């Protein structure tokens, strides 16, 4: 049973900011939140990871509220090449919940 | 970020034969590697967790005698699909935990077609 819930799909246009929210109500104290991007016939690519509050890197931002029961991936000014499936995962650290179970992911379709 | 490489990227084998897929962590040592299978338009399904120097832990419903996993070194894990059948045709993806322990990186994936 996947530990995360995301929208199945989202549509956007080039140049817009896209926010994808993920619910993880049963997140454990030691769990990190990690987002991956996957293109067809490729392995998932690491985007960003966080534990709490806000994390930003060169491609995205990750917002995590205080209760950590959800998280939002923010992609600024998307382009056509950002069309992909985005997965939110919790866990994966070297403790008891050390494996990543994938949910359905969100298919983001960016249109011109 | 850390690099995980899989080989081969594509393989075609005859029904009844065995095929091996390699997963290597190129710039870090990985005590734990994971194997996933993905069918078209579906999410990744975890098959097993591979720990260096010990037996793999298989997820429920995954046949350990059919999908043999070996993790003999800190940089290499192999998945062998034994007596392959057409229904084993799928995209197989491995991943490894990075040195810091909090991030898992994925390989490029391997397409297996059984004819």
PDB file of C-alpha atoms in Angstrom:
ATOM      1  CA  UNK A   1       0.000   0.000   0.000  1.00  0.00           C
ATOM      2  CA  UNK A   2       1.518   3.283  -1.120  1.00  0.00           C
ATOM      3  CA  UNK A   3       2.133   5.786   1.634  1.00  0.00           C
ATOM      4  CA  UNK A   4       1.485   8.805  -0.556  1.00  0.00           C
ATOM      5  CA  UNK A   5      -1.429  10.286  -2.474  1.00  0.00           C
ATOM      6  CA  UNK A   6      -1.028  12.606  -5.455  1.00  0.00           C
ATOM      7  CA  UNK A   7      -3.243  13.866  -8.260  1.00  0.00           C
ATOM      8  CA  UNK A   8      -3.142  11.462 -11.179  1.00  0.00           C
ATOM      9  CA  UNK A   9      -2.533  14.187 -13.718  1.00  0.00           C
ATOM     10  CA  UNK A  10      -2.077  17.921 -14.150  1.00  0.00           C
ATOM     11  CA  UNK A  11      -1.997  20.225 -17.140  1.00  0.00           C
ATOM     12  CA  UNK A  12      -0.011  23.418 -17.521  1.00  0.00           C
ATOM     13  CA  UNK A  13       1.344  25.815 -20.096  1.00  0.00           C
ATOM     14  CA  UNK A  14       4.882  26.831 -20.813  1.00  0.00           C
ATOM     15  CA  UNK A  15       6.194  29.539 -18.537  1.00  0.00           C
ATOM     16  CA  UNK A  16       3.747  28.864 -15.730  1.00  0.00           C
ATOM     17  CA  UNK A  17       4.593  27.824 -12.202  1.00  0.00           C
ATOM     18  CA  UNK A  18       3.353  24.352 -11.340  1.00  0.00           C
ATOM     19  CA  UNK A  19       2.639  23.138  -7.820  1.00  0.00           C
ATOM     20  CA  UNK A  20       2.076  19.451  -7.173  1.00  0.00           C
ATOM     21  CA  UNK A  21       0.839  18.516  -3.724  1.00  0.00           C
ATOM     22  CA  UNK A  22       1.307  15.138  -2.106  1.00  0.00           C
ATOM     23  CA  UNK A  23      -0.396  13.765   0.999  1.00  0.00           C
ATOM     24  CA  UNK A  24       1.479  11.504   3.381  1.00  0.00           C
ATOM     25  CA  UNK A  25      -0.610  11.362   6.530  1.00  0.00           C
ATOM     26  CA  UNK A  26       1.300   8.476   8.092  1.00  0.00           C
ATOM     27  CA  UNK A  27       4.790   9.866   7.655  1.00  0.00           C
ATOM     28  CA  UNK A  28       7.181   8.600  10.313  1.00  0.00           C
ATOM     29  CA  UNK A  29       9.406  10.801  12.427  1.00  0.00           C
ATOM     30  CA  UNK A  30      12.545   9.689  10.625  1.00  0.00           C
ATOM     31  CA  UNK A  31      11.118   9.793   7.099  1.00  0.00           C
ATOM     32  CA  UNK A  32      12.431  12.211   4.523  1.00  0.00           C
ATOM     33  CA  UNK A  33      10.295  13.424   1.615  1.00  0.00           C
ATOM     34  CA  UNK A  34      11.797  12.965  -1.826  1.00  0.00           C
ATOM     35  CA  UNK A  35      10.497  13.870  -5.264  1.00  0.00           C
ATOM     36  CA  UNK A  36      11.525  12.161  -8.480  1.00  0.00           C
ATOM     37  CA  UNK A  37      10.879  12.859 -12.144  1.00  0.00           C
ATOM     38  CA  UNK A  38      10.493  10.065 -14.662  1.00  0.00           C
ATOM     39  CA  UNK A  39      10.468  10.222 -18.436  1.00  0.00           C
ATOM     40  CA  UNK A  40       9.261   7.245 -20.494  1.00  0.00           C
ATOM     41  CA  UNK A  41      11.739   4.362 -20.619  1.00  0.00           C
ATOM     42  CA  UNK A  42      14.086   6.018 -18.119  1.00  0.00           C
ATOM     43  CA  UNK A  43      14.762   5.507 -14.453  1.00  0.00           C
ATOM     44  CA  UNK A  44      13.431   8.091 -11.986  1.00  0.00           C
ATOM     45  CA  UNK A  45      15.625  11.158 -11.599  1.00  0.00           C
ATOM     46  CA  UNK A  46      16.132  12.791  -8.202  1.00  0.00           C
ATOM     47  CA  UNK A  47      14.667  16.313  -8.030  1.00  0.00           C
ATOM     48  CA  UNK A  48      14.650  17.428  -4.429  1.00  0.00           C
ATOM     49  CA  UNK A  49      14.510  16.160  -0.873  1.00  0.00           C
ATOM     50  CA  UNK A  50      13.477  17.696   2.412  1.00  0.00           C
ATOM     51  CA  UNK A  51      12.542  16.980   5.993  1.00  0.00           C
ATOM     52  CA  UNK A  52      10.674  20.103   7.056  1.00  0.00           C
ATOM     53  CA  UNK A  53       9.998  23.732   6.089  1.00  0.00           C
ATOM     54  CA  UNK A  54      11.295  24.774   2.681  1.00  0.00           C
ATOM     55  CA  UNK A  55      14.049  23.487   0.472  1.00  0.00           C
ATOM     56  CA  UNK A  56      15.143  25.065  -2.800  1.00  0.00           C
ATOM     57  CA  UNK A  57      17.621  23.985  -5.429  1.00  0.00           C
ATOM     58  CA  UNK A  58      18.354  24.979  -8.996  1.00  0.00           C
ATOM     59  CA  UNK A  59      15.322  23.221 -10.455  1.00  0.00           C
ATOM     60  CA  UNK A  60      12.570  23.203  -7.832  1.00  0.00           C
ATOM     61  CA  UNK A  61      11.321  24.148  -4.399  1.00  0.00           C
ATOM     62  CA  UNK A  62       9.796  21.870  -1.817  1.00  0.00           C
ATOM     63  CA  UNK A  63       7.383  23.185   0.783  1.00  0.00           C
ATOM     64  CA  UNK A  64       6.658  21.089   3.864  1.00  0.00           C
ATOM     65  CA  UNK A  65       4.218  22.301   6.550  1.00  0.00           C
ATOM     66  CA  UNK A  66       4.942  21.888  10.228  1.00  0.00           C
ATOM     67  CA  UNK A  67       2.866  18.705  10.592  1.00  0.00           C
ATOM     68  CA  UNK A  68       4.707  17.132   7.607  1.00  0.00           C
ATOM     69  CA  UNK A  69       1.529  15.361   6.480  1.00  0.00           C
ATOM     70  CA  UNK A  70       1.811  16.857   3.032  1.00  0.00           C
ATOM     71  CA  UNK A  71       4.357  18.453   0.758  1.00  0.00           C
ATOM     72  CA  UNK A  72       4.266  20.588  -2.366  1.00  0.00           C
ATOM     73  CA  UNK A  73       6.714  20.454  -5.217  1.00  0.00           C
ATOM     74  CA  UNK A  74       6.986  23.771  -7.015  1.00  0.00           C
ATOM     75  CA  UNK A  75       8.387  23.951 -10.532  1.00  0.00           C
ATOM     76  CA  UNK A  76       8.994  27.535 -11.675  1.00  0.00           C
ATOM     77  CA  UNK A  77       8.352  28.473 -15.300  1.00  0.00           C
ATOM     78  CA  UNK A  78       7.845  24.998 -16.744  1.00  0.00           C
ATOM     79  CA  UNK A  79       8.796  24.139 -20.297  1.00  0.00           C
ATOM     80  CA  UNK A  80       7.675  21.396 -22.666  1.00  0.00           C
ATOM     81  CA  UNK A  81      10.592  19.249 -21.518  1.00  0.00           C
ATOM     82  CA  UNK A  82       9.122  19.156 -18.009  1.00  0.00           C
ATOM     83  CA  UNK A  83       6.339  16.889 -19.268  1.00  0.00           C
ATOM     84  CA  UNK A  84       6.892  13.757 -17.186  1.00  0.00           C
ATOM     85  CA  UNK A  85       5.595  11.742 -14.269  1.00  0.00           C
ATOM     86  CA  UNK A  86       6.464  13.141 -10.853  1.00  0.00           C
ATOM     87  CA  UNK A  87       6.605  10.887  -7.827  1.00  0.00           C
ATOM     88  CA  UNK A  88       6.487  11.884  -4.190  1.00  0.00           C
ATOM     89  CA  UNK A  89       7.999   9.347  -1.808  1.00  0.00           C
ATOM     90  CA  UNK A  90       8.565   9.193   1.922  1.00  0.00           C
ATOM     91  CA  UNK A  91      11.098   7.119   3.787  1.00  0.00           C
ATOM     92  CA  UNK A  92      14.197   5.778   2.125  1.00  0.00           C
ATOM     93  CA  UNK A  93      16.624   6.609   4.887  1.00  0.00           C
ATOM     94  CA  UNK A  94      18.776   3.993   6.509  1.00  0.00           C
ATOM     95  CA  UNK A  95      16.313   3.105   9.227  1.00  0.00           C
ATOM     96  CA  UNK A  96      13.276   0.865   9.566  1.00  0.00           C
ATOM     97  CA  UNK A  97      11.420   2.427   6.640  1.00  0.00           C
ATOM     98  CA  UNK A  98      14.405   2.107   4.405  1.00  0.00           C
ATOM     99  CA  UNK A  99      12.694   1.251   1.148  1.00  0.00           C
ATOM    100  CA  UNK A 100      10.801   3.501  -1.218  1.00  0.00           C
ATOM    101  CA  UNK A 101       7.305   2.438  -2.215  1.00  0.00           C
ATOM    102  CA  UNK A 102       5.974   4.226  -5.261  1.00  0.00           C
ATOM    103  CA  UNK A 103       2.465   5.550  -5.529  1.00  0.00           C
ATOM    104  CA  UNK A 104       0.718   6.418  -8.757  1.00  0.00           C
ATOM    105  CA  UNK A 105       2.683   9.591  -9.416  1.00  0.00           C
ATOM    106  CA  UNK A 106       1.416  12.717 -11.192  1.00  0.00           C
ATOM    107  CA  UNK A 107       1.576  12.967 -14.960  1.00  0.00           C
ATOM    108  CA  UNK A 108       2.347  16.586 -15.747  1.00  0.00           C
ATOM    109  CA  UNK A 109       1.534  17.621 -19.290  1.00  0.00           C
ATOM    110  CA  UNK A 110       2.994  20.962 -20.360  1.00  0.00           C
ATOM    111  CA  UNK A 111       1.479  22.520 -23.445  1.00  0.00           C
ATOM    112  CA  UNK A 112       2.857  25.337 -25.610  1.00  0.00           C
TER     113      UNK A 112
ATOM    114  CA  UNK B   1      24.394  13.505  -7.562  1.00  0.00           C
ATOM    115  CA  UNK B   2      25.411   9.884  -7.227  1.00  0.00           C
ATOM    116  CA  UNK B   3      25.453   7.755 -10.366  1.00  0.00           C
ATOM    117  CA  UNK B   4      23.860   4.350 -10.715  1.00  0.00           C
ATOM    118  CA  UNK B   5      24.361   2.446 -13.948  1.00  0.00           C
ATOM    119  CA  UNK B   6      22.533  -0.569 -15.336  1.00  0.00           C
ATOM    120  CA  UNK B   7      23.565  -2.992 -18.040  1.00  0.00           C
ATOM    121  CA  UNK B   8      22.268  -3.968 -20.476  1.00  0.00           C
ATOM    122  CA  UNK B   9      19.806  -1.219 -21.298  1.00  0.00           C
ATOM    123  CA  UNK B  10      17.884  -3.557 -23.568  1.00  0.00           C
ATOM    124  CA  UNK B  11      17.913  -7.324 -23.876  1.00  0.00           C
ATOM    125  CA  UNK B  12      15.896  -9.839 -25.829  1.00  0.00           C
ATOM    126  CA  UNK B  13      15.956 -13.463 -24.787  1.00  0.00           C
ATOM    127  CA  UNK B  14      14.176 -16.639 -25.739  1.00  0.00           C
ATOM    128  CA  UNK B  15      11.517 -18.108 -23.528  1.00  0.00           C
ATOM    129  CA  UNK B  16      13.007 -20.590 -21.066  1.00  0.00           C
ATOM    130  CA  UNK B  17      16.438 -18.997 -20.908  1.00  0.00           C
ATOM    131  CA  UNK B  18      17.935 -16.888 -18.129  1.00  0.00           C
ATOM    132  CA  UNK B  19      19.118 -13.314 -18.346  1.00  0.00           C
ATOM    133  CA  UNK B  20      21.223 -11.246 -15.979  1.00  0.00           C
ATOM    134  CA  UNK B  21      20.958  -7.499 -15.380  1.00  0.00           C
ATOM    135  CA  UNK B  22      23.740  -5.644 -13.597  1.00  0.00           C
ATOM    136  CA  UNK B  23      23.415  -2.592 -11.383  1.00  0.00           C
ATOM    137  CA  UNK B  24      26.496  -0.621 -10.388  1.00  0.00           C
ATOM    138  CA  UNK B  25      27.011   2.360  -8.141  1.00  0.00           C
ATOM    139  CA  UNK B  26      29.748   4.253  -9.961  1.00  0.00           C
ATOM    140  CA  UNK B  27      30.978   6.803  -7.459  1.00  0.00           C
ATOM    141  CA  UNK B  28      29.847   5.551  -4.091  1.00  0.00           C
ATOM    142  CA  UNK B  29      29.534   2.363  -2.096  1.00  0.00           C
ATOM    143  CA  UNK B  30      26.025   1.051  -1.745  1.00  0.00           C
ATOM    144  CA  UNK B  31      25.305  -1.357   1.071  1.00  0.00           C
ATOM    145  CA  UNK B  32      21.672  -1.482   0.000  1.00  0.00           C
ATOM    146  CA  UNK B  33      20.269  -1.678  -3.504  1.00  0.00           C
ATOM    147  CA  UNK B  34      16.673  -2.060  -4.622  1.00  0.00           C
ATOM    148  CA  UNK B  35      15.141  -3.724  -7.659  1.00  0.00           C
ATOM    149  CA  UNK B  36      11.897  -2.529  -9.226  1.00  0.00           C
ATOM    150  CA  UNK B  37       9.770  -3.645 -12.139  1.00  0.00           C
ATOM    151  CA  UNK B  38       7.609  -1.313 -14.176  1.00  0.00           C
ATOM    152  CA  UNK B  39       5.005  -2.229 -16.756  1.00  0.00           C
ATOM    153  CA  UNK B  40       3.932   0.304 -19.393  1.00  0.00           C
ATOM    154  CA  UNK B  41       1.913   3.210 -18.017  1.00  0.00           C
ATOM    155  CA  UNK B  42       2.182   1.874 -14.482  1.00  0.00           C
ATOM    156  CA  UNK B  43       4.167   2.889 -11.448  1.00  0.00           C
ATOM    157  CA  UNK B  44       7.304   1.183 -10.206  1.00  0.00           C
ATOM    158  CA  UNK B  45       6.774  -1.946  -8.155  1.00  0.00           C
ATOM    159  CA  UNK B  46       9.407  -2.881  -5.606  1.00  0.00           C
ATOM    160  CA  UNK B  47      10.586  -6.454  -6.106  1.00  0.00           C
ATOM    161  CA  UNK B  48      13.329  -6.869  -3.551  1.00  0.00           C
ATOM    162  CA  UNK B  49      15.885  -5.200  -1.335  1.00  0.00           C
ATOM    163  CA  UNK B  50      19.451  -6.316  -1.860  1.00  0.00           C
ATOM    164  CA  UNK B  51      21.936  -6.041   0.998  1.00  0.00           C
ATOM    165  CA  UNK B  52      25.654  -6.514   0.448  1.00  0.00           C
ATOM    166  CA  UNK B  53      26.867  -9.802   1.802  1.00  0.00           C
ATOM    167  CA  UNK B  54      23.465 -11.172   2.758  1.00  0.00           C
ATOM    168  CA  UNK B  55      20.348 -12.598   1.200  1.00  0.00           C
ATOM    169  CA  UNK B  56      17.913 -10.323  -0.538  1.00  0.00           C
ATOM    170  CA  UNK B  57      14.561  -9.513   0.992  1.00  0.00           C
ATOM    171  CA  UNK B  58      11.737 -10.086  -1.445  1.00  0.00           C
ATOM    172  CA  UNK B  59       8.389  -8.317  -1.491  1.00  0.00           C
ATOM    173  CA  UNK B  60       5.242 -10.345  -1.152  1.00  0.00           C
ATOM    174  CA  UNK B  61       4.315 -12.090  -4.378  1.00  0.00           C
ATOM    175  CA  UNK B  62       7.790 -11.957  -5.912  1.00  0.00           C
ATOM    176  CA  UNK B  63       9.280 -15.401  -6.554  1.00  0.00           C
ATOM    177  CA  UNK B  64      12.778 -15.500  -5.114  1.00  0.00           C
ATOM    178  CA  UNK B  65      13.715 -18.598  -7.108  1.00  0.00           C
ATOM    179  CA  UNK B  66      12.752 -16.902 -10.336  1.00  0.00           C
ATOM    180  CA  UNK B  67      14.319 -13.525  -9.676  1.00  0.00           C
ATOM    181  CA  UNK B  68      17.754 -14.258  -8.252  1.00  0.00           C
ATOM    182  CA  UNK B  69      19.498 -11.304  -6.669  1.00  0.00           C
ATOM    183  CA  UNK B  70      23.163 -11.208  -5.788  1.00  0.00           C
ATOM    184  CA  UNK B  71      24.924  -8.329  -4.060  1.00  0.00           C
ATOM    185  CA  UNK B  72      28.465  -9.574  -3.784  1.00  0.00           C
ATOM    186  CA  UNK B  73      30.211  -6.226  -3.530  1.00  0.00           C
ATOM    187  CA  UNK B  74      29.486  -2.710  -2.364  1.00  0.00           C
ATOM    188  CA  UNK B  75      29.172  -1.462  -5.929  1.00  0.00           C
ATOM    189  CA  UNK B  76      27.427  -4.281  -7.773  1.00  0.00           C
ATOM    190  CA  UNK B  77      24.093  -6.039  -7.540  1.00  0.00           C
ATOM    191  CA  UNK B  78      22.728  -8.401 -10.160  1.00  0.00           C
ATOM    192  CA  UNK B  79      19.222  -9.555 -10.978  1.00  0.00           C
ATOM    193  CA  UNK B  80      18.899 -12.838 -12.859  1.00  0.00           C
ATOM    194  CA  UNK B  81      15.550 -13.706 -14.369  1.00  0.00           C
ATOM    195  CA  UNK B  82      15.541 -17.479 -14.584  1.00  0.00           C
ATOM    196  CA  UNK B  83      13.497 -19.504 -17.054  1.00  0.00           C
ATOM    197  CA  UNK B  84      12.100 -16.315 -18.493  1.00  0.00           C
ATOM    198  CA  UNK B  85       8.628 -16.232 -19.990  1.00  0.00           C
ATOM    199  CA  UNK B  86       6.912 -13.581 -22.100  1.00  0.00           C
ATOM    200  CA  UNK B  87       5.025 -12.289 -19.041  1.00  0.00           C
ATOM    201  CA  UNK B  88       8.404 -11.388 -17.500  1.00  0.00           C
ATOM    202  CA  UNK B  89       8.897  -8.818 -20.233  1.00  0.00           C
ATOM    203  CA  UNK B  90       9.104  -5.498 -18.457  1.00  0.00           C
ATOM    204  CA  UNK B  91      11.262  -2.503 -17.549  1.00  0.00           C
ATOM    205  CA  UNK B  92      13.553  -3.380 -14.648  1.00  0.00           C
ATOM    206  CA  UNK B  93      15.065  -0.573 -12.599  1.00  0.00           C
ATOM    207  CA  UNK B  94      17.607  -0.711  -9.811  1.00  0.00           C
ATOM    208  CA  UNK B  95      18.421   1.897  -7.220  1.00  0.00           C
ATOM    209  CA  UNK B  96      21.013   2.412  -4.538  1.00  0.00           C
ATOM    210  CA  UNK B  97      21.220   4.410  -1.370  1.00  0.00           C
ATOM    211  CA  UNK B  98      23.786   7.194  -1.492  1.00  0.00           C
ATOM    212  CA  UNK B  99      26.628   7.580   0.934  1.00  0.00           C
ATOM    213  CA  UNK B 100      24.729  10.061   3.112  1.00  0.00           C
ATOM    214  CA  UNK B 101      22.010   7.487   3.610  1.00  0.00           C
ATOM    215  CA  UNK B 102      19.014   9.711   2.956  1.00  0.00           C
ATOM    216  CA  UNK B 103      18.808   9.751  -0.820  1.00  0.00           C
ATOM    217  CA  UNK B 104      18.198   6.868  -3.195  1.00  0.00           C
ATOM    218  CA  UNK B 105      19.401   7.144  -6.780  1.00  0.00           C
ATOM    219  CA  UNK B 106      18.056   5.146  -9.691  1.00  0.00           C
ATOM    220  CA  UNK B 107      19.664   3.481 -12.662  1.00  0.00           C
ATOM    221  CA  UNK B 108      18.621   4.096 -16.250  1.00  0.00           C
ATOM    222  CA  UNK B 109      16.536   0.933 -16.367  1.00  0.00           C
ATOM    223  CA  UNK B 110      16.750  -2.231 -18.453  1.00  0.00           C
ATOM    224  CA  UNK B 111      14.133  -3.333 -20.940  1.00  0.00           C
ATOM    225  CA  UNK B 112      13.662  -7.093 -21.008  1.00  0.00           C
ATOM    226  CA  UNK B 113      11.743  -8.675 -23.858  1.00  0.00           C
ATOM    227  CA  UNK B 114      11.132 -12.413 -23.753  1.00  0.00           C
ATOM    228  CA  UNK B 115      10.144 -13.956 -27.069  1.00  0.00           C
TER     229      UNK B 115
END
